[in-house]
Coordinates of C-alpha atoms in Angstrom, one line a residue:
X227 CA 40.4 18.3 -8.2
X228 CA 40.7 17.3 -11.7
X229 CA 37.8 17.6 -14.3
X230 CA 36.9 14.1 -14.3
X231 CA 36.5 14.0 -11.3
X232 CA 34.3 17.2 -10.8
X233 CA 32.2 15.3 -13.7
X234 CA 32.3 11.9 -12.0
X235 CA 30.3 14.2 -9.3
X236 CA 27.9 15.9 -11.3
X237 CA 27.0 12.5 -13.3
X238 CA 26.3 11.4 -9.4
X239 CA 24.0 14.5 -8.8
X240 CA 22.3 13.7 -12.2
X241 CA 21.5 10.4 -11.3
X242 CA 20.4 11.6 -7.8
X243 CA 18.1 14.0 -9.5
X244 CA 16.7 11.6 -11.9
X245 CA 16.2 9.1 -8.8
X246 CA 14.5 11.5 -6.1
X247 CA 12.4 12.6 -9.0
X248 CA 11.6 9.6 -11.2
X249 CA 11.7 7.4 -7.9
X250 CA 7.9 8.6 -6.5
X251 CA 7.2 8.7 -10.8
X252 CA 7.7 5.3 -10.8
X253 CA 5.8 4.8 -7.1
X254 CA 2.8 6.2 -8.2
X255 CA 3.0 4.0 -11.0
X256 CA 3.1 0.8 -8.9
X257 CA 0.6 2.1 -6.5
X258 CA -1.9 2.8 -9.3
X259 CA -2.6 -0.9 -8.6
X260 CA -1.8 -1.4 -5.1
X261 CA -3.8 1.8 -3.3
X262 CA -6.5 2.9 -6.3
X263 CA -9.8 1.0 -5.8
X264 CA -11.4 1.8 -8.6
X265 CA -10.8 3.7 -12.2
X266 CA -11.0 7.3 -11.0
X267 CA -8.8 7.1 -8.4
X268 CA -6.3 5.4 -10.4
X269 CA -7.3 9.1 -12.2
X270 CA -6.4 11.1 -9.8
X271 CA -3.2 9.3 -8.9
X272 CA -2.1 9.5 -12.5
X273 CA -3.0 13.3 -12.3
X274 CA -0.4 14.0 -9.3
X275 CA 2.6 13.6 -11.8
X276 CA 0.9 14.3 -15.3
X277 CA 2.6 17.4 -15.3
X278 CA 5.8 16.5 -14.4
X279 CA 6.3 12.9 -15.7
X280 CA 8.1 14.0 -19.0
X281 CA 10.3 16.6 -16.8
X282 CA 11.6 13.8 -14.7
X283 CA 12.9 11.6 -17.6
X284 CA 15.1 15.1 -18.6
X285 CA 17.1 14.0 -15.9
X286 CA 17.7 10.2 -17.3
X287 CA 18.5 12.3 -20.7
X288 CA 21.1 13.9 -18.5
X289 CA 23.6 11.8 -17.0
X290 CA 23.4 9.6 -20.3
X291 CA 24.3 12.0 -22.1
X292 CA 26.9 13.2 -19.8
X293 CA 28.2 9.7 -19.7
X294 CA 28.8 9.4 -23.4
X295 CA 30.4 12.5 -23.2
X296 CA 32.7 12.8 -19.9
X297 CA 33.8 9.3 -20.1
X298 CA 32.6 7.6 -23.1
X299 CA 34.4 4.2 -22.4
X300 CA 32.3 3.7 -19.3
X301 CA 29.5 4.5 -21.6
X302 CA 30.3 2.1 -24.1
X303 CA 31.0 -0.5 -21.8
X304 CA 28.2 -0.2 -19.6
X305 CA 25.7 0.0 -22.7
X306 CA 27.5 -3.3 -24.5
X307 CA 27.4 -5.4 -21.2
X308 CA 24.0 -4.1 -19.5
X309 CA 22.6 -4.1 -22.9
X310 CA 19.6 -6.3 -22.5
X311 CA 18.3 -4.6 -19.0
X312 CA 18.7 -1.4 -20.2
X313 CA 16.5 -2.2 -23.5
X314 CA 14.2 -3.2 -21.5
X315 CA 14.0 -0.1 -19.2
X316 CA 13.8 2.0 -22.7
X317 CA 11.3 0.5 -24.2
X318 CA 9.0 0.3 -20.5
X319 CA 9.8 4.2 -20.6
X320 CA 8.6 4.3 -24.0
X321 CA 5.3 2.3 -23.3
X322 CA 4.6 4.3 -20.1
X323 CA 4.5 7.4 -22.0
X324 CA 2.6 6.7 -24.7
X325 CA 0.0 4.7 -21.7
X326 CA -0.2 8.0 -19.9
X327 CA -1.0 9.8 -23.0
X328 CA -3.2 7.4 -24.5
X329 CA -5.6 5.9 -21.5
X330 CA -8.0 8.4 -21.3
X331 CA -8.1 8.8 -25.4
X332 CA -11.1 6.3 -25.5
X333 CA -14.0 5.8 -22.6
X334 CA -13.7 1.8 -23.3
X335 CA -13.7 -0.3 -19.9
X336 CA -10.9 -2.7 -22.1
X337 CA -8.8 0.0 -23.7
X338 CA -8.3 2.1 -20.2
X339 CA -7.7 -1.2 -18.3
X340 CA -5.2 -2.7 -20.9
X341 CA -3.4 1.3 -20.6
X342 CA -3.4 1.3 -16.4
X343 CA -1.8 -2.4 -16.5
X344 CA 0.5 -1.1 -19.2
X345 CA 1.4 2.1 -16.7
X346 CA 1.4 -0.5 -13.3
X347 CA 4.0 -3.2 -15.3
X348 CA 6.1 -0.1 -16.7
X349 CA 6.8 1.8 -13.7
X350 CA 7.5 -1.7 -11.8
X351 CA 10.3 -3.3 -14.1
X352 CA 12.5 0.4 -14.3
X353 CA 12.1 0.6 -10.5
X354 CA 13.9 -3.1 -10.2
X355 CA 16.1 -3.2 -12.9
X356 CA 17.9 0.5 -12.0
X357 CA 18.3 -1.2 -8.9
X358 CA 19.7 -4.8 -10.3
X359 CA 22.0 -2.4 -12.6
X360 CA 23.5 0.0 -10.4
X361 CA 24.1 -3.4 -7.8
X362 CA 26.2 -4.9 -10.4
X363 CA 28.5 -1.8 -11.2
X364 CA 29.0 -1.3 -7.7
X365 CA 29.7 -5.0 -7.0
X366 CA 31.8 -5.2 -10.6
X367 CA 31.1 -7.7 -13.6
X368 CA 33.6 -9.6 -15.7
X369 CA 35.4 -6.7 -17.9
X370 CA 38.4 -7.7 -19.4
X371 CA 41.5 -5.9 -20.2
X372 CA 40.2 -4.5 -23.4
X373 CA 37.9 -2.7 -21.6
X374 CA 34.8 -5.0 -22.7
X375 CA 32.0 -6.8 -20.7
X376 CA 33.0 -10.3 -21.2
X377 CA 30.3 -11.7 -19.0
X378 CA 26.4 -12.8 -19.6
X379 CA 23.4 -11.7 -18.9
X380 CA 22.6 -14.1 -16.0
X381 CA 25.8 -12.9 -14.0
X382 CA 24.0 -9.9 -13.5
X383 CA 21.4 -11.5 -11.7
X384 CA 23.0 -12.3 -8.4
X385 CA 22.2 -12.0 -5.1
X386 CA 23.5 -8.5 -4.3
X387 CA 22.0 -6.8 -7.3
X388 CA 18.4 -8.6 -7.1
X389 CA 18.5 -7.1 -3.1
X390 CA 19.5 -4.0 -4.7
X391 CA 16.9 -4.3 -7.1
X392 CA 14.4 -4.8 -4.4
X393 CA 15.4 -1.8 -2.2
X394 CA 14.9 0.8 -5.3
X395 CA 11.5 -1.0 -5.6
X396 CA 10.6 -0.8 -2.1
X397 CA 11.8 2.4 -1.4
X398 CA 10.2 4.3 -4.9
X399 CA 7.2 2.8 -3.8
X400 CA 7.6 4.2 -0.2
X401 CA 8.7 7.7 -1.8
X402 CA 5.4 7.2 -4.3
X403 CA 3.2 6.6 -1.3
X404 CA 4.4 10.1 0.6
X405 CA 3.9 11.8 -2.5
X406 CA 0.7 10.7 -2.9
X407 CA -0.6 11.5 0.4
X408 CA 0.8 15.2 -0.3
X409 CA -0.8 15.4 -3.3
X410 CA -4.3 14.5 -3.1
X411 CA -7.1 15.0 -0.8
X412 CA -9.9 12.6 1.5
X413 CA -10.0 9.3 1.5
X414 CA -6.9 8.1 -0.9
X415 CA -4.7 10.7 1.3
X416 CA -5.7 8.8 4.5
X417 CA -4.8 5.3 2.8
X418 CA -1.8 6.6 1.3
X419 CA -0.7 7.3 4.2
X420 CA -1.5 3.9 5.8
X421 CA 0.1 2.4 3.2
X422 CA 2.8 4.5 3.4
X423 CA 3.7 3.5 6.8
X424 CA 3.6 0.0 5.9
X425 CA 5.9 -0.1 3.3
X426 CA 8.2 2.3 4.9
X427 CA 8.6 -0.7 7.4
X428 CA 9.5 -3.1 4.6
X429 CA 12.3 -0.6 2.8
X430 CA 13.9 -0.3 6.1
X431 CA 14.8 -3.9 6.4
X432 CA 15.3 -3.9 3.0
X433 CA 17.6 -1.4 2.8
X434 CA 19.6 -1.9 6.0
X435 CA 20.3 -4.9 4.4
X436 CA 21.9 -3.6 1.4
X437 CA 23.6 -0.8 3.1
X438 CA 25.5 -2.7 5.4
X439 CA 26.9 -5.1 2.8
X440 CA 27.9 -3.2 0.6
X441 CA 29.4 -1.4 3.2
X442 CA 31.5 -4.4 4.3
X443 CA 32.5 -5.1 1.1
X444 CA 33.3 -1.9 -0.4
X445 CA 33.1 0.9 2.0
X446 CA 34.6 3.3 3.8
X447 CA 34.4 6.5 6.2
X448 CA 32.5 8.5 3.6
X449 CA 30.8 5.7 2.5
X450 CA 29.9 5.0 6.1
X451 CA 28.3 8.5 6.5
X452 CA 26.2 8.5 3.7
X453 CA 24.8 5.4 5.0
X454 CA 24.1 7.1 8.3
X455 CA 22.4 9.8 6.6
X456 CA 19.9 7.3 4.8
X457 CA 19.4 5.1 7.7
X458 CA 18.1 8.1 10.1
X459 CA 16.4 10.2 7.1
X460 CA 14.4 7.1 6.2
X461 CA 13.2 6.5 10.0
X462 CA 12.4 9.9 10.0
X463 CA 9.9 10.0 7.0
X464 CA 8.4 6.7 8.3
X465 CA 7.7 8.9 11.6
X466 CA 6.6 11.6 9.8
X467 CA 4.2 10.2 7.8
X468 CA 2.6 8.3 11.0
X469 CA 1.5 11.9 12.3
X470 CA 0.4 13.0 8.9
X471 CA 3.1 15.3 7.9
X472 CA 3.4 14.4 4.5
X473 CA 5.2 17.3 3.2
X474 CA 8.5 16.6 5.8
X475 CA 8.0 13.1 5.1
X476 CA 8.5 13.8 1.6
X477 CA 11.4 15.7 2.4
X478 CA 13.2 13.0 4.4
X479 CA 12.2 9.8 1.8
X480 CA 13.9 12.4 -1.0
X481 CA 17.2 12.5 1.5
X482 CA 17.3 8.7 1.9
X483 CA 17.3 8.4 -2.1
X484 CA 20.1 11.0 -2.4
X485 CA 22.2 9.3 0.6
X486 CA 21.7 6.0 -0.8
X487 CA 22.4 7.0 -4.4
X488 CA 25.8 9.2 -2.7
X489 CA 26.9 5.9 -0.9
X490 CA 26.7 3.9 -4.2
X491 CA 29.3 6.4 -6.5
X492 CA 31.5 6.9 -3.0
X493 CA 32.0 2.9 -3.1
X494 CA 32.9 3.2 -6.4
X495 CA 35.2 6.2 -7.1
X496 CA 38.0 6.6 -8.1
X497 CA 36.5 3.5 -10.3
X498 CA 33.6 4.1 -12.8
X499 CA 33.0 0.6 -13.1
X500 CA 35.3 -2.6 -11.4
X501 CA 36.6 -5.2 -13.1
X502 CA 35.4 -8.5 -10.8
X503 CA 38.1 -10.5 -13.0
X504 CA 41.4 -8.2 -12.3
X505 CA 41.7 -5.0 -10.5
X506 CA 44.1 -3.5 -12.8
X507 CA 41.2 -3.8 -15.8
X508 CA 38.6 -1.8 -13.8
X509 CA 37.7 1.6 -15.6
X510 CA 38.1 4.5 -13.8
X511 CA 37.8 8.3 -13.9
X512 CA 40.9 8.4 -15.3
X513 CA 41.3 5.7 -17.7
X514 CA 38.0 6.0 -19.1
X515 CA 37.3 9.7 -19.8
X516 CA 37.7 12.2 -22.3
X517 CA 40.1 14.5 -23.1
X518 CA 40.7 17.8 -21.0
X519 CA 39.4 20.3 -23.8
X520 CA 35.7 17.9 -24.2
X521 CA 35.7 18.2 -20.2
X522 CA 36.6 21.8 -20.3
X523 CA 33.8 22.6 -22.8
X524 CA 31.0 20.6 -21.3
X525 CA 32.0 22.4 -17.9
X526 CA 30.9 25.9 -19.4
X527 CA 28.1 24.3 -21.2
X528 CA 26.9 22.3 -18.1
X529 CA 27.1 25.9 -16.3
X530 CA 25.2 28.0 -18.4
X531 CA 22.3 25.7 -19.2
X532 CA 22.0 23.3 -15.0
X533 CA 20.4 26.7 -13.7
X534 CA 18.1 27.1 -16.8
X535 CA 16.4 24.2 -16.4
X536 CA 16.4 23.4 -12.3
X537 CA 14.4 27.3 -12.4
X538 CA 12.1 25.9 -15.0
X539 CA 11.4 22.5 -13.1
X540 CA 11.2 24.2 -9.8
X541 CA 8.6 26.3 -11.6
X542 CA 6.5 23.7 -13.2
X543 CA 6.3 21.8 -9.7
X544 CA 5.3 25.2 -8.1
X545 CA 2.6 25.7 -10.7
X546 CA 1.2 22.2 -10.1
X547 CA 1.9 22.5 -6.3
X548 CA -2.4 21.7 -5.3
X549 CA -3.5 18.6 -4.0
X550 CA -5.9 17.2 -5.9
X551 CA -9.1 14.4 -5.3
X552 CA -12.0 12.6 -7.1
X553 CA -14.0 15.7 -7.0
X554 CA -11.7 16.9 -9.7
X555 CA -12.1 14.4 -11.8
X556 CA -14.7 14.7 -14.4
X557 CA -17.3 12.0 -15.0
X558 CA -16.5 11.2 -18.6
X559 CA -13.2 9.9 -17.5

């Protein structure tokens, strides 16, 4: 196996990472409207990833980085053509931080309220537009023979990628809903769980959907696996968390992203991203990476400093590992 290649792989594990984790970030996000009756349970829910939040986004950091630098053509292409989706999913990241940080910095009904619409409307457009994004490199977009996006912004919204915009929705919202029944205690750990059924329901048919056309279209035995793999591990956690076992449910709504997220970069490779106007323009692992020395490097690099931080992140999750409930949350808030 050549070394774009073995990075073609690891950018898929980043983004797998940055999707399992960010993907119940972004749920609890969405669900801070759609399960939280009232202010302090909107508290609490915000409290499940307060810790972590930040330490998902690393991930993001990642395989951008590692994009620009294994294959920088992809990179630039992708950032040129998708440029107006993925502003918009900077700057929600951007406002959601500074929401998380910022709601509880005055005790005004109007400032916290304006903050937890900010965190609801932020969490929502990332968790449909990753979707809409990665739907259109998988299906390919008009790239031309220089290597360039030739296309506009409204050929991106077409029926495959808004489906595939609607599954990550659905199913971070599913995978938000299992985390927060196995993170919090009473009465919002009973409904999360209700709820959790429910849309588990909704992600399936969803996502069956999705999976089996872009199986038809662009699959194959590998492919075909992966989509196995996502189909049973999501039917799983919807059992699971109908008999309460939120911690395997977890487990299994965390394989479905990974499977689905593995099906995606096995449809594409050897391409990075198709060309829908000539086949001979797509870019691919080999035409659009770097040299063999920049791989070589950022191999070593990559294998010094992966370990450093997984130990760190599995350490900050271990730390933080409690369920949590109202009765935590103070009255001033």
């Amino acid at each position: 196996m050549e070394l774009h290649d073995v990075w073609f792989v690891l950018i898929a594990v980043l983004w797998t990472g940055y999707f399992f984790l960010e993907g119940f970030d972004f749920g609890i996000g969405v669900l801070t409207k759609l399960l939280a009756r009232d202010r302090k349970e909107r508290r609490v829910l915000i409290n499940t990833i307060g810790p972590v939040w930040d330490g998902n986004e690393v991930w993001l950091l990642s395989a951008g980085g590692a994009t620009f630098a294994a294959f920088p053509e992809w990179y630039a292409t992708l950032f040129s053509g998708f440029y107006l989706p993925l502003l918009l999913i900077l700057v929600c990241l951007i406002v959601r931080g500074v929401a998380f940080e910022y709601r509880a910095k005055r005790s005004g009904e109007k400032w916290q309220t304006n903050w937890e619409h900010a965190i609801f409307w932020t969490s929502l457009l990332p968790a449909v537009l990753w979707g809409v994004a990665f739907g259109n490199i998988v299906r390919g977009v008009k790239i031309d023979a220089d290597m360039e996006y030739v296309g506009n912004f409204w050929d991106l919204l077409n029926p495959y990628a808004i489906l595939g915009g609607l599954v990550t929705l659905s199913l971070f919202t599913f995978h938000g809903a299992v985390f927060a029944g196995l993170k919090t205690v009473g009465d919002i750990r009973e409904r999360a769980g209700r709820l959790a059924l429910k849309l588990g329901i909704v992600t399936a048919v969803l996502a069956l959907g999705f999976l089996i056309w872009t199986q038809l279209d662009h699959g194959d035995g590998w492919s075909l696996l992966a989509m196995i793999i996502a189909v049973v591990a999501l039917v799983g956690a919807v059992a699971l968390i109908a008999v309460g076992r939120e911690g395997w449910s977890f487990a299994f709504s965390g394989v479905t992203v990974a499977a689905v997220v593995a099906m995606l970069f096995l449809t594409l490779f050897p391409n990075v991203m198709p060309s829908s106007l000539n086949d001979a323009w797509s870019l691919t692992v080999t035409n659009a990476s770097s040299t063999p020395y920049t791989l070589k490097i950022m191999t070593w690099c990559a294998g010094i400093a992966t370990p450093v931080v997984l130990l760190y992140q599995g350490w900050t999750y271990w730390v933080f590992r409690k369920r949590i409930g109202t009765q935590h949350i103070a009255e001033a808030h």
